[in-house]
Short mmCIF file of C-alpha atoms in Angstrom, two decimals:
data_model
loop_
_atom_site.label_atom_id
_atom_site.label_comp_id
_atom_site.label_asym_id
_atom_site.label_seq_id
_atom_site.Cartn_x
_atom_site.Cartn_y
_atom_site.Cartn_z
CA MET A 7 7.10 -28.15 9.26
CA PRO A 8 4.10 -26.23 7.92
CA LYS A 9 3.96 -25.25 4.28
CA SER A 10 4.47 -21.59 3.53
CA PHE A 11 3.24 -19.09 1.00
CA THR A 12 3.93 -15.41 0.47
CA LEU A 13 1.77 -12.33 0.73
CA VAL A 14 2.55 -11.69 -2.94
CA GLN A 15 1.10 -15.09 -3.85
CA LEU A 16 -2.01 -14.32 -1.78
CA ARG A 17 -2.39 -10.90 -3.40
CA TYR A 18 -2.09 -12.46 -6.86
CA PHE A 19 -4.57 -15.16 -5.88
CA ALA A 20 -7.07 -12.57 -4.61
CA VAL A 21 -6.96 -10.57 -7.85
CA VAL A 22 -7.31 -13.67 -10.02
CA ALA A 23 -10.23 -14.81 -7.86
CA ARG A 24 -11.93 -11.42 -8.22
CA THR A 25 -11.37 -11.03 -11.97
CA GLU A 26 -11.77 -14.75 -12.80
CA ASN A 27 -9.30 -14.21 -15.63
CA MET A 28 -5.49 -14.44 -15.78
CA ARG A 29 -5.14 -11.84 -18.52
CA ALA A 30 -7.22 -9.25 -16.66
CA ALA A 31 -5.44 -10.00 -13.39
CA SER A 32 -1.99 -9.76 -14.94
CA ALA A 33 -2.87 -6.37 -16.47
CA GLU A 34 -4.20 -5.09 -13.15
CA LEU A 35 -1.16 -6.34 -11.24
CA ASN A 36 1.27 -5.23 -13.97
CA VAL A 37 2.96 -8.64 -14.17
CA THR A 38 3.21 -11.10 -17.01
CA GLN A 39 0.66 -13.87 -17.29
CA SER A 40 3.43 -16.45 -16.94
CA THR A 41 4.59 -14.85 -13.67
CA LEU A 42 1.04 -14.84 -12.36
CA SER A 43 0.34 -18.39 -13.49
CA ALA A 44 3.56 -19.65 -11.90
CA ALA A 45 2.71 -17.94 -8.60
CA ILE A 46 -0.78 -19.48 -8.56
CA HIS A 47 0.56 -22.96 -9.39
CA GLN A 48 3.19 -22.64 -6.66
CA LEU A 49 0.50 -21.59 -4.17
CA GLU A 50 -1.61 -24.61 -5.18
CA ARG A 51 1.42 -26.88 -4.65
CA GLU A 52 2.08 -25.32 -1.24
CA VAL A 53 -1.47 -25.79 0.02
CA GLY A 54 -1.86 -29.12 -1.75
CA VAL A 55 -5.20 -28.41 -3.44
CA GLU A 56 -6.52 -27.01 -6.70
CA LEU A 57 -7.80 -23.48 -6.04
CA PHE A 58 -9.50 -22.82 -9.39
CA HIS A 59 -11.66 -24.70 -11.85
CA ARG A 60 -10.12 -23.86 -15.20
CA ARG A 61 -12.70 -23.31 -17.92
CA SER A 62 -12.02 -23.60 -21.64
CA SER A 63 -13.27 -20.03 -22.10
CA ARG A 64 -10.26 -18.80 -20.07
CA ARG A 65 -12.54 -18.13 -17.16
CA LEU A 66 -11.49 -19.32 -13.73
CA ARG A 67 -13.83 -20.24 -10.88
CA LEU A 68 -12.82 -20.82 -7.29
CA THR A 69 -13.08 -24.36 -5.99
CA ALA A 70 -14.52 -24.92 -2.51
CA GLU A 71 -10.96 -24.92 -1.17
CA GLY A 72 -10.25 -21.72 -3.11
CA ARG A 73 -13.27 -20.04 -1.51
CA ARG A 74 -12.03 -21.05 1.95
CA LEU A 75 -8.56 -19.71 1.18
CA MET A 76 -10.05 -16.49 -0.20
CA ALA A 77 -12.01 -15.88 3.01
CA GLY A 78 -8.86 -16.19 5.08
CA ALA A 79 -6.66 -14.37 2.57
CA ARG A 80 -8.94 -11.34 2.57
CA THR A 81 -8.55 -10.95 6.34
CA LEU A 82 -4.82 -11.66 6.28
CA LEU A 83 -4.18 -9.14 3.48
CA GLU A 84 -6.24 -6.46 5.24
CA ASP A 85 -4.26 -7.07 8.45
CA ALA A 86 -0.97 -6.91 6.55
CA ASP A 87 -2.00 -3.60 4.95
CA GLN A 88 -2.99 -2.18 8.35
CA LEU A 89 0.30 -3.29 9.87
CA TYR A 90 2.23 -1.66 7.04
CA GLN A 91 0.28 1.58 7.44
CA SER A 92 0.76 1.66 11.21
CA VAL A 93 4.52 1.28 10.83
CA ARG A 94 4.67 3.94 8.12
CA THR A 95 2.51 6.34 10.15
CA GLU A 96 4.75 6.06 13.20
CA ARG A 97 7.82 6.68 11.09
CA ASP A 98 6.32 9.74 9.43
CA GLU A 99 5.21 11.38 12.68
CA LEU A 100 7.35 14.21 13.99
CA VAL A 101 8.51 13.86 17.57
CA GLY A 102 10.46 16.08 19.91
CA ASP A 103 10.45 19.72 20.89
CA LEU A 104 10.36 22.52 18.37
CA VAL A 105 12.43 25.52 19.34
CA ALA A 106 12.04 28.62 17.24
CA GLY A 107 14.19 31.55 17.91
#
């Protein structure tokens, strides 16, 4: 059975990768650093690789595997956002006949 991860984990991963800092990412995502750190560690366990080089200056750098995941995650997250919007748009459209009188 394939390993699984969530869209939330991928979103967290993408923000950490962009900011290269857990504190900045947690502030942007409005979650605690411990929540964010746990999600990233769980994602690393699921995929079976280290995604970040952890620097002593609190700066994080993507590993080669992290860069590969980021490339795919970007596309997957964009597709998920488009899917969400298409469902919401259909729901918000008015249908049927309007009779005034």
